[in-house]
Tab-separated table of C-alpha atoms and ligand atoms in Angstrom:
chain	number	residue	atom	x	y	z
U	1	ILE	CA	-0.113	-0.278	-0.133
U	2	GLU	CA	2.591	2.395	0.945
U	3	CYS	CA	4.323	1.610	-2.378
U	4	SER	CA	1.189	2.751	-4.412
U	5	VAL	CA	0.887	6.025	-1.925
U	6	ILE	CA	4.104	6.858	-3.718
U	7	PHE	CA	3.965	5.591	-6.807
U	8	LEU	CA	0.750	7.902	-7.008
U	9	ARG	CA	2.155	10.864	-5.690
U	10	LEU	CA	5.581	10.460	-7.959
U	11	TYR	CA	2.699	10.647	-10.808
U	12	ARG	CA	0.646	13.446	-9.465
U	13	ARG	CA	3.696	15.416	-9.454
U	14	GLY	CA	4.743	14.043	-12.906
U	15	LEU	CA	1.505	15.372	-14.364
U	16	ASP	CA	1.949	19.300	-12.530
U	17	GLN	CA	5.288	19.465	-13.987
U	18	LEU	CA	3.703	18.378	-17.252
U	19	ASP	CA	1.010	20.999	-16.960
U	20	GLU	CA	3.457	23.486	-16.025
U	21	LEU	CA	5.159	22.670	-19.441
U	22	ARG	CA	2.599	23.214	-21.232
U	23	HIS	CA	1.661	26.283	-19.474
U	24	GLU	CA	4.998	27.801	-20.151
U	25	ARG	CA	5.108	26.662	-23.741
U	26	ASP	CA	1.622	28.052	-24.542
U	27	ARG	CA	3.009	31.705	-23.057
U	28	VAL	CA	5.899	30.857	-25.396
U	29	GLN	CA	4.181	30.397	-28.039
U	30	ALA	CA	1.528	33.451	-27.136
U	31	ALA	CA	4.671	35.986	-26.947
U	32	TYR	CA	6.459	34.561	-30.312
U	33	GLU	CA	3.317	35.117	-31.919
U	34	VAL	CA	2.098	38.353	-30.404
U	35	LYS	CA	6.397	39.221	-31.875
U	36	SER	CA	5.603	37.995	-35.118
U	37	GLN	CA	2.775	40.142	-35.639
U	38	PHE	CA	4.258	43.060	-34.176
U	39	VAL	CA	6.896	42.612	-36.876
U	40	SER	CA	4.905	41.851	-39.425
U	41	VAL	CA	2.023	44.877	-38.745
U	42	VAL	CA	4.914	47.853	-38.320
U	43	SER	CA	6.774	46.962	-41.275
U	44	HIS	CA	3.991	46.827	-43.036
U	45	GLU	CA	2.502	50.060	-41.533
U	46	LEU	CA	6.204	51.697	-42.063
U	47	ARG	CA	6.759	50.671	-45.125
U	48	THR	CA	3.151	51.897	-46.930
U	49	PRO	CA	3.482	55.113	-45.762
U	50	LEU	CA	6.992	55.492	-46.612
U	51	THR	CA	6.487	54.468	-50.257
U	52	SER	CA	3.679	57.454	-50.832
U	53	ILE	CA	5.981	59.864	-49.109
U	54	ASN	CA	8.892	58.949	-51.296
U	55	GLY	CA	6.699	58.696	-54.456
U	56	ALA	CA	5.485	62.178	-54.106
U	57	LEU	CA	8.610	63.493	-52.937
U	58	GLY	CA	9.585	62.364	-56.095
U	59	LEU	CA	7.391	63.387	-57.943
U	60	LEU	CA	7.714	66.907	-57.237
U	61	ARG	CA	11.917	66.830	-57.535
U	62	THR	CA	11.590	66.093	-60.869
U	63	GLY	CA	9.693	69.521	-61.715
U	64	ALA	CA	6.711	67.974	-63.800
U	65	TYR	CA	4.521	69.581	-61.528
U	66	ASP	CA	6.446	72.839	-61.448
U	67	ASN	CA	3.506	74.756	-63.416
U	68	ASP	CA	0.930	73.530	-61.717
U	69	PRO	CA	0.190	74.225	-58.045
U	70	VAL	CA	-2.958	72.663	-57.246
U	71	LYS	CA	-1.448	69.605	-58.333
U	72	ALA	CA	1.911	70.069	-56.629
U	73	ARG	CA	-0.454	70.749	-53.488
U	74	ASN	CA	-2.353	67.977	-53.712
U	75	ILE	CA	0.845	65.624	-53.960
U	76	LEU	CA	2.250	67.421	-50.882
U	77	GLU	CA	-1.418	66.617	-48.882
U	78	ILE	CA	-0.647	63.273	-49.838
U	79	ALA	CA	3.070	63.208	-48.034
U	80	GLN	CA	1.365	65.030	-45.009
U	81	LYS	CA	-1.699	62.597	-44.698
U	82	ASN	CA	0.896	59.538	-44.688
U	83	SER	CA	3.764	61.048	-42.108
U	84	VAL	CA	0.748	61.876	-39.854
U	85	ARG	CA	-0.098	57.713	-40.219
U	86	LEU	CA	3.625	57.135	-39.373
U	87	SER	CA	3.587	59.560	-36.167
U	88	ALA	CA	0.384	58.290	-34.939
U	89	LEU	CA	1.821	54.621	-35.452
U	90	ILE	CA	4.918	55.510	-33.563
U	91	ASN	CA	2.322	57.292	-30.800
U	92	ASP	CA	0.497	53.424	-30.367
U	93	LEU	CA	4.478	51.732	-29.679
U	94	LEU	CA	5.141	54.643	-27.593
U	95	ASP	CA	1.912	54.419	-25.694
U	96	LEU	CA	1.738	50.472	-25.644
U	97	GLN	CA	5.324	50.555	-24.023
U	98	LYS	CA	4.202	52.694	-21.184
U	99	LEU	CA	0.994	50.401	-20.768
U	100	GLU	CA	3.547	47.562	-20.531
U	101	SER	CA	6.450	48.899	-18.089
U	102	GLY	CA	3.013	50.385	-15.796
U	103	GLN	CA	4.493	53.696	-17.089
U	104	MET	CA	1.383	55.565	-18.347
U	105	SER	CA	0.697	58.278	-16.409
U	106	TYR	CA	-2.739	60.229	-15.916
U	107	ASP	CA	-3.815	63.392	-15.125
U	108	PHE	CA	-6.725	63.571	-13.688
U	109	ASP	CA	-9.453	66.457	-13.937
U	110	GLU	CA	-12.777	67.530	-13.825
U	111	ILE	CA	-14.577	66.859	-17.553
U	112	ASP	CA	-17.758	68.499	-19.015
U	113	LEU	CA	-17.986	64.916	-20.957
U	114	PRO	CA	-20.700	66.372	-23.469
U	115	ALA	CA	-18.283	69.449	-24.641
U	116	LEU	CA	-15.478	66.940	-24.804
U	117	ILE	CA	-17.209	64.916	-27.585
U	118	ALA	CA	-18.258	68.093	-29.050
U	119	GLU	CA	-14.484	68.883	-29.274
U	120	CYS	CA	-13.709	65.420	-30.554
U	121	VAL	CA	-16.616	65.072	-33.289
U	122	GLU	CA	-15.455	68.163	-34.615
U	123	SER	CA	-12.096	67.639	-35.081
U	124	ILE	CA	-12.516	64.367	-37.207
U	125	GLY	CA	-14.873	66.235	-39.340
U	126	SER	CA	-12.859	66.422	-42.256
U	127	PHE	CA	-11.401	62.973	-41.826
U	128	ALA	CA	-15.693	61.307	-41.625
U	129	GLN	CA	-15.957	63.825	-44.785
U	130	THR	CA	-12.969	62.067	-46.784
U	131	TYR	CA	-15.020	58.612	-46.118
U	132	GLY	CA	-18.055	60.437	-47.227
U	133	ILE	CA	-19.695	59.891	-43.562
U	134	GLU	CA	-21.894	62.035	-41.658
U	135	ILE	CA	-21.557	62.095	-37.487
U	136	ALA	CA	-24.371	62.710	-35.733
U	137	TYR	CA	-24.640	64.203	-32.210
U	138	THR	CA	-26.577	65.935	-30.345
U	139	PRO	CA	-25.514	67.256	-26.663
U	140	PRO	CA	-28.062	66.193	-23.746
U	141	PRO	CA	-29.578	68.979	-22.255
U	142	ALA	CA	-28.146	68.149	-19.063
U	143	ASP	CA	-24.222	68.562	-17.885
U	144	ILE	CA	-22.378	65.576	-17.286
U	145	PHE	CA	-19.031	65.820	-15.444
U	146	ILE	CA	-16.741	63.176	-15.040
U	147	ARG	CA	-13.325	62.426	-13.412
U	148	ALA	CA	-10.649	61.631	-16.438
U	149	ASP	CA	-7.266	63.004	-18.205
U	150	ARG	CA	-8.740	64.569	-21.164
U	151	ASP	CA	-6.194	64.100	-23.585
U	152	ARG	CA	-6.648	59.785	-22.937
U	153	LEU	CA	-10.378	60.520	-22.884
U	154	HIS	CA	-10.061	62.162	-26.400
U	155	GLN	CA	-7.252	59.185	-27.582
U	156	VAL	CA	-10.052	56.842	-26.980
U	157	LEU	CA	-12.779	58.613	-28.068
U	158	ASP	CA	-11.138	59.595	-31.499
U	159	ASN	CA	-10.019	56.149	-32.165
U	160	LEU	CA	-13.914	55.181	-31.902
U	161	LEU	CA	-14.920	57.537	-34.087
U	162	SER	CA	-12.475	57.173	-36.731
U	163	ASN	CA	-12.856	53.125	-36.592
U	164	ALA	CA	-16.982	54.073	-36.847
U	165	VAL	CA	-15.747	55.858	-39.958
U	166	LYS	CA	-13.490	53.615	-41.261
U	167	PHE	CA	-15.412	50.513	-40.807
U	168	SER	CA	-18.646	52.764	-42.978
U	169	ARG	CA	-19.662	52.227	-46.492
U	170	ARG	CA	-19.683	55.815	-47.941
U	171	GLY	CA	-23.201	57.737	-47.141
U	172	GLU	CA	-23.674	56.187	-43.747
U	173	ARG	CA	-24.710	58.546	-40.626
U	174	VAL	CA	-22.146	57.448	-37.516
U	175	GLU	CA	-24.387	58.087	-34.737
U	176	VAL	CA	-23.085	59.339	-30.973
U	177	ARG	CA	-24.866	59.566	-28.181
U	178	VAL	CA	-24.299	60.308	-24.431
U	179	SER	CA	-25.927	59.693	-21.270
U	180	ALA	CA	-25.863	59.315	-17.746
U	181	ALA	CA	-27.817	57.532	-14.810
U	182	GLY	CA	-27.334	55.634	-11.442
U	183	GLY	CA	-23.869	57.570	-10.705
U	184	ARG	CA	-22.027	56.542	-14.368
U	185	ALA	CA	-21.740	58.624	-17.651
U	186	ARG	CA	-21.803	56.229	-20.850
U	187	VAL	CA	-20.850	57.437	-24.252
U	188	GLU	CA	-22.186	55.180	-27.256
U	189	VAL	CA	-20.653	55.474	-30.698
U	190	GLN	CA	-22.945	53.499	-33.420
U	191	ASP	CA	-22.024	52.321	-36.950
U	192	HIS	CA	-23.938	50.829	-39.817
U	193	GLY	CA	-21.147	49.439	-41.140
U	194	ILE	CA	-18.920	46.127	-42.330
U	195	GLY	CA	-19.678	44.843	-38.322
U	196	ILE	CA	-17.606	42.489	-36.915
U	197	PRO	CA	-17.854	38.588	-37.228
U	198	PRO	CA	-19.086	37.057	-33.967
U	199	ASP	CA	-15.912	35.202	-31.986
U	200	SER	CA	-13.760	38.296	-32.758
U	201	ARG	CA	-13.548	39.698	-29.342
U	202	GLU	CA	-9.876	38.525	-28.594
U	203	LYS	CA	-8.620	39.685	-31.801
U	204	VAL	CA	-10.777	43.132	-31.455
U	205	PHE	CA	-9.290	44.379	-28.139
U	206	GLY	CA	-5.723	41.861	-28.974
U	207	LYS	CA	-2.393	43.451	-29.802
U	208	PHE	CA	-1.627	44.066	-32.968
U	209	THR	CA	-4.734	42.177	-34.027
U	210	GLN	CA	-7.206	43.256	-36.714
U	211	VAL	CA	-10.361	40.810	-37.392
U	212	ASP	CA	-8.895	39.278	-41.006
U	213	SER	CA	-10.516	40.054	-43.900
U	214	SER	CA	-9.161	41.970	-46.900
U	215	ASP	CA	-11.565	44.933	-47.058
U	216	ARG	CA	-10.596	45.437	-43.208
U	217	ARG	CA	-6.825	45.098	-43.941
U	218	SER	CA	-7.415	47.730	-46.723
U	219	HIS	CA	-7.989	50.592	-43.708
U	220	GLY	CA	-4.084	49.900	-42.103
U	221	GLY	CA	-4.074	50.621	-39.076
U	222	THR	CA	-1.856	48.458	-36.469
U	223	GLY	CA	-4.455	46.762	-34.584
U	224	LEU	CA	-3.438	48.497	-31.037
U	225	GLY	CA	-6.439	51.513	-30.896
U	226	LEU	CA	-8.305	48.882	-28.842
U	227	CYS	CA	-6.544	47.686	-26.985
U	228	ILE	CA	-4.555	50.560	-25.435
U	229	ALA	CA	-8.813	52.099	-25.159
U	230	GLN	CA	-9.286	49.299	-22.769
U	231	GLU	CA	-6.689	49.984	-20.559
U	232	ILE	CA	-7.222	53.355	-20.406
U	233	MET	CA	-10.866	52.713	-19.637
U	234	THR	CA	-9.617	50.461	-16.677
U	235	ALA	CA	-7.486	53.269	-15.865
U	236	HIS	CA	-10.565	55.217	-15.612
U	237	ARG	CA	-12.933	52.747	-13.652
U	238	GLY	CA	-14.822	52.216	-16.487
U	239	SER	CA	-15.476	49.629	-19.605
U	240	ILE	CA	-15.470	49.599	-23.215
U	241	ASP	CA	-17.538	46.544	-24.833
U	242	TYR	CA	-19.299	46.539	-28.443
U	243	THR	CA	-22.685	44.857	-29.645
U	244	SER	CA	-22.374	44.080	-33.525
U	245	LYS	CA	-23.764	42.534	-36.536
U	246	LEU	CA	-21.870	41.267	-39.244
U	247	GLY	CA	-23.113	43.371	-42.514
U	248	GLU	CA	-25.071	45.408	-40.087
U	249	GLY	CA	-23.274	47.476	-38.187
U	250	THR	CA	-21.605	47.833	-34.948
U	251	THR	CA	-22.147	49.746	-31.319
U	252	PHE	CA	-19.007	50.209	-29.253
U	253	THR	CA	-19.847	51.649	-25.568
U	254	ILE	CA	-17.949	53.201	-22.901
U	255	ASP	CA	-19.188	53.779	-19.456
U	256	PHE	CA	-17.071	55.073	-16.236
U	257	PRO	CA	-18.540	56.811	-12.935
U	258	THR	CA	-19.795	60.235	-13.678
U	259	LYS	CA	-18.641	62.924	-10.722
U	260	ASP	CA	-20.457	63.279	-7.413
P	1	ADP	P1	-6.853	49.660	-36.246
P	1	ADP	O1	-8.047	49.894	-36.037
P	1	ADP	O2	-5.709	50.327	-35.897
P	1	ADP	O3	-6.838	48.271	-36.982
P	1	ADP	P2	-8.229	48.523	-33.379
P	1	ADP	O4	-7.343	47.967	-32.210
P	1	ADP	O5	-8.684	49.928	-33.228
P	1	ADP	O6	-7.272	48.965	-34.245
P	1	ADP	O7	-9.385	47.764	-34.122
P	1	ADP	C1	-8.900	46.527	-33.984
P	1	ADP	C2	-9.654	45.741	-35.175
P	1	ADP	O8	-11.355	45.699	-35.150
P	1	ADP	C3	-10.077	46.644	-36.488
P	1	ADP	O9	-8.813	46.393	-37.469
P	1	ADP	C4	-11.253	45.903	-36.929
P	1	ADP	O10	-11.313	44.660	-37.839
P	1	ADP	C5	-12.121	45.924	-35.731
P	1	ADP	N1	-12.705	46.846	-35.692
P	1	ADP	C6	-13.175	47.911	-34.389
P	1	ADP	N2	-13.804	48.796	-34.825
P	1	ADP	C7	-14.697	48.596	-35.593
P	1	ADP	C8	-16.063	48.450	-36.704
P	1	ADP	N3	-16.545	49.734	-35.680
P	1	ADP	N4	-16.911	48.023	-37.311
P	1	ADP	C9	-15.986	46.914	-37.568
P	1	ADP	N5	-14.604	46.281	-37.381
P	1	ADP	C10	-14.159	47.499	-35.900
């Protein structure tokens, strides 16, 4: 009997060690996947805008547009848009690095939420226009104050609004609503665009991951925006979530405590 007890103990310890090894293998595998996604996203997101900037500068240098200032300005605009895209990539990477090393700092202040949303809607207006999308937002009649880091919250709202625009079809409307009840404030960004397939939650909020399909990939992006937004919302004692129907549209909701 004693022998069988010893044997069983050894057998159980062996199983535990095997479990630990499997766990470790999964962790290494996951880290490896994030690394290869990082390399492929970053190289694509660097290469595409750089190619475009080089092309624009090359065209201007030939002098072909010396007598056509309108065309020359259009080419410069393309180059500038692409350099903005490069800065956005670098900012996302720096934010990710700060989040992962616990060095993201927040500057909390009293924020007039409906006014901040109006600012974000306005600042994304010309981007939405280029996609032929109208953003509808009617501020609520009553004030809603929250404690938040203005720039970080701006970043979350910009991300939700620009995704809603990017994944809508020309001529569609994006609706933004804000409300407060039971000590919580809630912002909804609803689009009527391509929607998100079921079971994609991990990809939507994951690092460097996008819901894979060619028409989404064509919008570029790093797959970092919502991952960063989720961390920012947690730091605000809030949450971020979505509901979606493929082909019919998506509603992202953020929610946080109101200021008493
Ligand atoms: P990015 O937009 O830079 O790829 P995000 O983290 O903001 O990264 O979004 C991750 C992915 O989630 C997007 O690539 C897209 O596949 C999906 N997604 C986000 N918002 C929407 C939306 N409103 N409609 C459809 N798909 C969306």
